[in-house]
Tab-separated table of C-alpha atoms and ligand atoms in Angstrom:
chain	number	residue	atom	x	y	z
A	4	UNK	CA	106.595	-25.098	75.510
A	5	UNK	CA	104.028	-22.211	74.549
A	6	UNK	CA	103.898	-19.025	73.259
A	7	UNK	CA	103.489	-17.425	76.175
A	8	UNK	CA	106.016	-19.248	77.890
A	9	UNK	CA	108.996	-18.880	75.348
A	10	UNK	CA	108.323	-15.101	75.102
A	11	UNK	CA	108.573	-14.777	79.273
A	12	UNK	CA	112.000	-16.652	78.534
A	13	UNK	CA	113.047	-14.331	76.159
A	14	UNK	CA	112.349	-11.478	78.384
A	15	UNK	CA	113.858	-13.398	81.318
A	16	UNK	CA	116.826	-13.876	78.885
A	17	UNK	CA	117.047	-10.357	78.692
A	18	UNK	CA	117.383	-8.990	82.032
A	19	UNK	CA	119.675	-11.730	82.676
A	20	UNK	CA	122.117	-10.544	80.867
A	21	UNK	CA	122.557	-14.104	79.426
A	22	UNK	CA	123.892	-14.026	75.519
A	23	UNK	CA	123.138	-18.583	75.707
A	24	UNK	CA	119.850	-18.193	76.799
A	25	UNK	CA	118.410	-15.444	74.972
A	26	UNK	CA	119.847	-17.037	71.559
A	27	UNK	CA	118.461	-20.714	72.372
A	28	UNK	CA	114.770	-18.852	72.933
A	29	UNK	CA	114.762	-16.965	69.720
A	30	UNK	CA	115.730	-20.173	68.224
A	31	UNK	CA	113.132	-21.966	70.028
A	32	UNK	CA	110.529	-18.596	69.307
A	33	UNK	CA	111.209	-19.115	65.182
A	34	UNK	CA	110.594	-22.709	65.565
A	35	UNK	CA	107.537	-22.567	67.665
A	36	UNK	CA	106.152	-20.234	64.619
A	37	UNK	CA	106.356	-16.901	66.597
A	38	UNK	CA	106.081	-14.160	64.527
A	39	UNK	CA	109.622	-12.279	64.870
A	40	UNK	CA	108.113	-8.894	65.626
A	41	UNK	CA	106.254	-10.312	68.032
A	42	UNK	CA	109.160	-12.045	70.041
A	43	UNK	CA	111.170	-8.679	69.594
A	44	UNK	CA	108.192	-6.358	71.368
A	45	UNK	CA	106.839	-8.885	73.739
A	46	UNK	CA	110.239	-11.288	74.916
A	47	UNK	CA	113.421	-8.570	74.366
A	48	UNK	CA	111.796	-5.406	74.296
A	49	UNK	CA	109.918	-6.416	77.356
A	50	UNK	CA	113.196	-7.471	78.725
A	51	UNK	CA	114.584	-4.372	78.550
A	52	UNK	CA	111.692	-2.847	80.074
A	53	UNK	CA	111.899	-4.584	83.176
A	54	UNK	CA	115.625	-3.611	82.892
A	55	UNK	CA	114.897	-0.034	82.969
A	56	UNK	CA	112.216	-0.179	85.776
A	57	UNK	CA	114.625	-2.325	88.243
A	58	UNK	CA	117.278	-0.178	87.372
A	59	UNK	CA	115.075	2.569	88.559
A	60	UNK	CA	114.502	0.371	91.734
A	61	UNK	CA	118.126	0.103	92.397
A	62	UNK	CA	117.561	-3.547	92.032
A	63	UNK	CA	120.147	-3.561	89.055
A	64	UNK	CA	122.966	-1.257	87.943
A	65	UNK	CA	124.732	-0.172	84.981
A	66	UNK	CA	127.309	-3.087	83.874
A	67	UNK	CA	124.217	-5.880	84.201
A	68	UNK	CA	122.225	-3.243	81.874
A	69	UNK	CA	124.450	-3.596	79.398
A	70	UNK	CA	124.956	-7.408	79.640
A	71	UNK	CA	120.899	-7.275	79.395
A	72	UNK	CA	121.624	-5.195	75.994
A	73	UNK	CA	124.234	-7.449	74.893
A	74	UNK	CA	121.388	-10.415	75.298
A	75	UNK	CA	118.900	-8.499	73.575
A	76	UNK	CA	121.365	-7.676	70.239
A	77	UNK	CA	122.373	-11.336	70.223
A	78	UNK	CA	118.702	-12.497	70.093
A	79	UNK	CA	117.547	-9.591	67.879
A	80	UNK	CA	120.422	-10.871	65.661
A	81	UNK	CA	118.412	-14.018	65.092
A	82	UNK	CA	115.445	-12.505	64.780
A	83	UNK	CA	116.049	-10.233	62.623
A	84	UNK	CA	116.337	-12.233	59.004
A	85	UNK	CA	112.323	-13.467	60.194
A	86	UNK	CA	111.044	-10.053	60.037
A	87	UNK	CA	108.551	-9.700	57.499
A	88	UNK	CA	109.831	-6.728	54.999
A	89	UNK	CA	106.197	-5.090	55.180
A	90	UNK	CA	106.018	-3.211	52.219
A	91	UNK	CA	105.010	0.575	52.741
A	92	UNK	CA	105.182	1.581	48.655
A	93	UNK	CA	107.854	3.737	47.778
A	94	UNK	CA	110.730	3.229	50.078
A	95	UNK	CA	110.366	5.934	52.968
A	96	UNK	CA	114.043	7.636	54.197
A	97	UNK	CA	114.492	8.308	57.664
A	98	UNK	CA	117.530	10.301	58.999
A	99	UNK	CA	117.627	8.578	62.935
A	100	UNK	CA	120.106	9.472	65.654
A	101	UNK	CA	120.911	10.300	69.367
A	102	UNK	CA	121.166	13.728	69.743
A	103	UNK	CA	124.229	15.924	71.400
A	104	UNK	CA	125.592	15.140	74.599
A	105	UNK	CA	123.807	12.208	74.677
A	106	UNK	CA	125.285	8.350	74.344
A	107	UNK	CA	122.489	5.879	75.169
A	108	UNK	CA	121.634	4.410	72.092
A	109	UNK	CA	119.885	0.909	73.120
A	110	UNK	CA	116.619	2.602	72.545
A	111	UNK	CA	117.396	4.212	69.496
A	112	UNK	CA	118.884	0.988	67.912
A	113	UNK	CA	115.345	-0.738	68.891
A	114	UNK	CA	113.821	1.960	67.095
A	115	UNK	CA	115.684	1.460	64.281
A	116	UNK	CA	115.108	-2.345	63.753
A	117	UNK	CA	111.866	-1.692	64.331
A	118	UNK	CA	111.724	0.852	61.299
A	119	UNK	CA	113.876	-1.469	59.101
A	120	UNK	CA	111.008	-3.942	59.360
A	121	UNK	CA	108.316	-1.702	58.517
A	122	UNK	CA	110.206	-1.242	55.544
A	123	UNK	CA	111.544	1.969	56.156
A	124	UNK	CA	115.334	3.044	55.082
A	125	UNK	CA	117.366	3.956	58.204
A	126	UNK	CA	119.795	6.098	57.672
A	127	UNK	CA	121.567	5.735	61.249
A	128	UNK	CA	123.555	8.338	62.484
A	129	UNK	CA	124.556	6.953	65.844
A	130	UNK	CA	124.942	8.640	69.026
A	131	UNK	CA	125.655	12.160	70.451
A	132	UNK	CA	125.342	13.514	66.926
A	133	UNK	CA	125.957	17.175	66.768
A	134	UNK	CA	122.978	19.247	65.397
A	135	UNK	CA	124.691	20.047	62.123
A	136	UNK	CA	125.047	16.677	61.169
A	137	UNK	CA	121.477	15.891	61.485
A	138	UNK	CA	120.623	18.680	58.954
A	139	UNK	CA	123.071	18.201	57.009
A	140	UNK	CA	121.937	14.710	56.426
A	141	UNK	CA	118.232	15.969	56.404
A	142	UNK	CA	119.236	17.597	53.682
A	143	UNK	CA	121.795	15.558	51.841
A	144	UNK	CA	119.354	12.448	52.298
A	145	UNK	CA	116.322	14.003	50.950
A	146	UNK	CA	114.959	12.110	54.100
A	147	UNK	CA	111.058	12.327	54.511
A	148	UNK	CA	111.355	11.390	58.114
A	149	UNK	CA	113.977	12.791	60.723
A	150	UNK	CA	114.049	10.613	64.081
A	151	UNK	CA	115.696	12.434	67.402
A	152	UNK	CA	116.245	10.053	70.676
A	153	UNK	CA	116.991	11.870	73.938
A	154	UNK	CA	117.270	9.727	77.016
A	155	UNK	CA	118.433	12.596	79.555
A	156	UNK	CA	116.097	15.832	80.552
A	157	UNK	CA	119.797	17.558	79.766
A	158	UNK	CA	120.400	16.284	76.386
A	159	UNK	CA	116.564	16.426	74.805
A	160	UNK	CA	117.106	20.627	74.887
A	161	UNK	CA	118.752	20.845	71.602
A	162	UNK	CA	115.897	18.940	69.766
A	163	UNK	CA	113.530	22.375	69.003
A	164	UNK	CA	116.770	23.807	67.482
A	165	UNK	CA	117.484	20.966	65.067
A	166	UNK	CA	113.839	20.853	64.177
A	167	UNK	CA	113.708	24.518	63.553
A	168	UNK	CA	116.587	23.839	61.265
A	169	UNK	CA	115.324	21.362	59.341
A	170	UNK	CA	112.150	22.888	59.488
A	171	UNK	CA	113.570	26.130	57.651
A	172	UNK	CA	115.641	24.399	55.050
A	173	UNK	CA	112.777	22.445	53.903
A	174	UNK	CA	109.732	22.471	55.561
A	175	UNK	CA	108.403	18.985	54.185
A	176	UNK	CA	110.669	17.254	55.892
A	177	UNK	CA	108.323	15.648	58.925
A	178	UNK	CA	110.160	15.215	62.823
A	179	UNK	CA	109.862	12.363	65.357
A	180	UNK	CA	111.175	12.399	68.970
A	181	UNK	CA	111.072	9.568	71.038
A	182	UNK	CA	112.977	8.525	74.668
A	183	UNK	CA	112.482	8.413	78.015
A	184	UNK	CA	111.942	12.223	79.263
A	185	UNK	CA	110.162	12.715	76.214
A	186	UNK	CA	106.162	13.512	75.918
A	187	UNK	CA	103.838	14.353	73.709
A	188	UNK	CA	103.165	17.631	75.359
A	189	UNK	CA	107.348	18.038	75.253
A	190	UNK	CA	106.701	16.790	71.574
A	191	UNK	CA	104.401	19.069	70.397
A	192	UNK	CA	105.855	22.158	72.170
A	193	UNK	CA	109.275	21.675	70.537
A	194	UNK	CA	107.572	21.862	67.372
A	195	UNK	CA	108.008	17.927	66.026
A	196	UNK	CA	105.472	16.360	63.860
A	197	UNK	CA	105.401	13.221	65.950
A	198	UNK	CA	106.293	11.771	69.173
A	199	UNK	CA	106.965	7.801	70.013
A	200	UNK	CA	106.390	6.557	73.163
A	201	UNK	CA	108.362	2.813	72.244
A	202	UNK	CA	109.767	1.691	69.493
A	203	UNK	CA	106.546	0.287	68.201
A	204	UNK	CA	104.449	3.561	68.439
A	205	UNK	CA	107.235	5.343	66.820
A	206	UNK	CA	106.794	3.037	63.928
A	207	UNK	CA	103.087	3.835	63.806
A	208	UNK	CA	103.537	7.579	63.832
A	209	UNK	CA	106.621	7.296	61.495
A	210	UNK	CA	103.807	5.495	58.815
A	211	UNK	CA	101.324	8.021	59.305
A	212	UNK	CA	103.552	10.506	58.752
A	213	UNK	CA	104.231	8.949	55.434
A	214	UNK	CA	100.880	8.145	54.608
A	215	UNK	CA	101.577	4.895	54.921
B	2	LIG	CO1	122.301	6.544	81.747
B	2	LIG	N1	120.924	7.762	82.422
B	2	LIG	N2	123.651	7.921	82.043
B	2	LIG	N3	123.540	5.237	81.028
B	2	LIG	N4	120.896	5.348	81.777
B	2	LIG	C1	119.519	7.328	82.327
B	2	LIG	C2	118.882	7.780	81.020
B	2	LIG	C3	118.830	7.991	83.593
B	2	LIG	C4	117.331	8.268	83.445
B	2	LIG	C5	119.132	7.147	84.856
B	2	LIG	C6	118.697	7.851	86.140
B	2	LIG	O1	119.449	8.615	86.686
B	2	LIG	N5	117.499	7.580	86.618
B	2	LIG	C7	119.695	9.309	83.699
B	2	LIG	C8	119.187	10.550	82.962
B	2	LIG	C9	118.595	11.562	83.911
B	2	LIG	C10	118.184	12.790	83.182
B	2	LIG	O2	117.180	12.813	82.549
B	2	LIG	N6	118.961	13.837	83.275
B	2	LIG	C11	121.047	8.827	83.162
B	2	LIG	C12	122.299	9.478	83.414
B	2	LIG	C13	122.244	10.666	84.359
B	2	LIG	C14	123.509	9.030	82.829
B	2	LIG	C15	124.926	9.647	83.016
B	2	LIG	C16	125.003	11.162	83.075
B	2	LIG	C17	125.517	8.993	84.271
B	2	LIG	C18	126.855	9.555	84.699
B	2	LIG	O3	127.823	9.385	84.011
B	2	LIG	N7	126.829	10.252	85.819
B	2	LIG	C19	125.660	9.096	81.773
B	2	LIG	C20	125.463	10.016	80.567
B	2	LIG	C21	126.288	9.686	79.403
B	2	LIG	C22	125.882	10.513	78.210
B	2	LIG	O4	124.935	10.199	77.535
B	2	LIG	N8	126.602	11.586	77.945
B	2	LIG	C23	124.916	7.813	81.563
B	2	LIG	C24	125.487	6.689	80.971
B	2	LIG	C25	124.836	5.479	80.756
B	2	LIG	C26	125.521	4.224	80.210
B	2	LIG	C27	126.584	4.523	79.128
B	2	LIG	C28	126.201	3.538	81.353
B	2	LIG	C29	124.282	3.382	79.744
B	2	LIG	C30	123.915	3.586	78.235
B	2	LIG	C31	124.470	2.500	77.327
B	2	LIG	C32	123.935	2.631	75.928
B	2	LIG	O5	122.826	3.109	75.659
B	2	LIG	N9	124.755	2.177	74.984
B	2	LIG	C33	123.145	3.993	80.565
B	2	LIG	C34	121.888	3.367	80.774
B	2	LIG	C35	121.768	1.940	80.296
B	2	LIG	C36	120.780	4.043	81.386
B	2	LIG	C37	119.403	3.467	81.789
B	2	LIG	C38	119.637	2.728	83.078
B	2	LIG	C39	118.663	2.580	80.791
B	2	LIG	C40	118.415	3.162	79.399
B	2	LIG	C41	117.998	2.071	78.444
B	2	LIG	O6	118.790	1.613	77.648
B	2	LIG	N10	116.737	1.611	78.531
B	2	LIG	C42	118.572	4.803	82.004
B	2	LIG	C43	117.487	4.665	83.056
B	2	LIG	C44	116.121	4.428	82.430
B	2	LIG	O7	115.887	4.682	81.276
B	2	LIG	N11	115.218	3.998	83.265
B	2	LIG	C45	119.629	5.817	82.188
B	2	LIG	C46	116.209	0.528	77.695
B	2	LIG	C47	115.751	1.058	76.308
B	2	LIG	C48	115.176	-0.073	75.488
B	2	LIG	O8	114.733	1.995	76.555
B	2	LIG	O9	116.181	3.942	75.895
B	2	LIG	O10	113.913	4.329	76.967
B	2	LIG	P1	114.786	3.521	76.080
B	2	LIG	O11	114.126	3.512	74.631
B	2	LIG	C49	112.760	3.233	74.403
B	2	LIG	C50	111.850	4.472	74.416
B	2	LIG	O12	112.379	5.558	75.179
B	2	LIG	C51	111.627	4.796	72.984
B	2	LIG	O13	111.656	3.525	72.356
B	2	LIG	C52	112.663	2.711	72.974
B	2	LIG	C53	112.293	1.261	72.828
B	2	LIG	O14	110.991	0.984	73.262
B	2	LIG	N12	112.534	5.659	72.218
B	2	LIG	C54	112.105	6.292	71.095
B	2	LIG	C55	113.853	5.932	72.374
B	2	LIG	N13	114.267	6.729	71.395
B	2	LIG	C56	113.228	6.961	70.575
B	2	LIG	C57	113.117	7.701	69.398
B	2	LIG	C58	111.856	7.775	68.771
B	2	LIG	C59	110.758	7.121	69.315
B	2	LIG	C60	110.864	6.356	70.459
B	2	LIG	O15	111.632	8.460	67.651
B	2	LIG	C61	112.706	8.980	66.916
């Protein structure tokens, strides 16, 4: 079997919801020679974007998107140890979370693998994480980087505050928001440094934020 082939299984894995399958192709992916990152962005990542657009289809609903995310973790799982550590100097901190109100996280853990491989240290903060906490841990961290996730138009309003927050307290600190209502006009206009688009541009603008 191909590359091409065992990444389309992987995806296929994915929005199947099925845990077997996706686990046997990131076997099969790691002993074909498939660079890691490349099975995560191209089979399960892809997955889950085919997830998201049938969802938005009404072809699927909730309780198989979360089987699809339960696929995606277990293959990710096996994945993950094949991740080349890329080395970006000094160890770069980023503070990452959901913000308030909001609970979707699948993204935001994507992000954060993502990250982790780039050599970045993710200092995860979980979901529907009240403002305070993110500056406090801003703060407490020293971070260099702080990364917001919003999935809902409702939720992504309290971003500009926590950036203004952080951005008062210590103004070095650089900001990343990423998730689906998200732009970079949106971006921009609630005053972050950088916005993320997936989990591998956020990566990108997280290391040029960095300088590295
Ligand atoms: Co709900 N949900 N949900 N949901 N959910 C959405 C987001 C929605 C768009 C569906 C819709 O109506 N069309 C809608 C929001 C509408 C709006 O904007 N106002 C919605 C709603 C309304 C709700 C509830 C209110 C439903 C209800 O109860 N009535 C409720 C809210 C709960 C809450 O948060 N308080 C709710 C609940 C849920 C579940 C719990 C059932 C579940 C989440 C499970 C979980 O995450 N653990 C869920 C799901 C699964 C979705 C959809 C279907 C899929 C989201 C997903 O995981 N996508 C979603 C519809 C959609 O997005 N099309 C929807 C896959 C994931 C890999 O992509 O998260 O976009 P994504 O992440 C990407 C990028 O956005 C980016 O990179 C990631 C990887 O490439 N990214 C970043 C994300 N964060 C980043 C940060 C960065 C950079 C990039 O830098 C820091």
């Amino acid at each position: 079997m191909g590359k091409e082939e065992i990444l389309k299984k992987l995806a296929e894995a994915t929005v199947l919801g099925d845990v077997e399958m996706a686990v046997s192709y990131a076997k099969r992916a790691i002993e074909a020679g498939i660079d890691a990152y490349e099975a995560i962005m191209n089979g399960c990542a892809e997955g889950m974007r085919i997830v998201s657009e049938k969802y938005e289809k009404g072809e699927m609903y909730v309780p198989e998107i979360l089987c699809s995310a339960e696929a995606m973790y277990a293959a990710m799982e096996i994945l993950r140890p094949y991740l080349k550590a890329e080395s970006i100097g000094e160890r770069k901190k980023i503070v990452l979370g959901v913000v308030r109100g909001d609970i979707h996280d699948i993204g935001k853990n994507l992000v954060k693998l993502m990250l982790e491989a780039a050599g970045f240290q993710v200092i995860d903060l979980g979901k529907d994480v009240p403002n305070e906490k993110f500056i406090e841990m801003a703060i407490k961290e020293n971070a260099d980087i702080v990364g917001l996730s919003a999935l809902m138009t409702t939720s992504m309003v309290v971003m500009p505050e926590v950036i203004k927050e952080i951005k008062k307290r210590n103004p070095k600190i650089k900001t990343i928001v990423g998730g689906g209502p998200l732009s970079p006009e949106l971006a921009k206009l609630y005053g972050a440094d950088g916005y993320g688009k997936d989990a591998s541009e956020a990566v990108k603008v997280a290391k040029s934020l960095v300088g590295g």
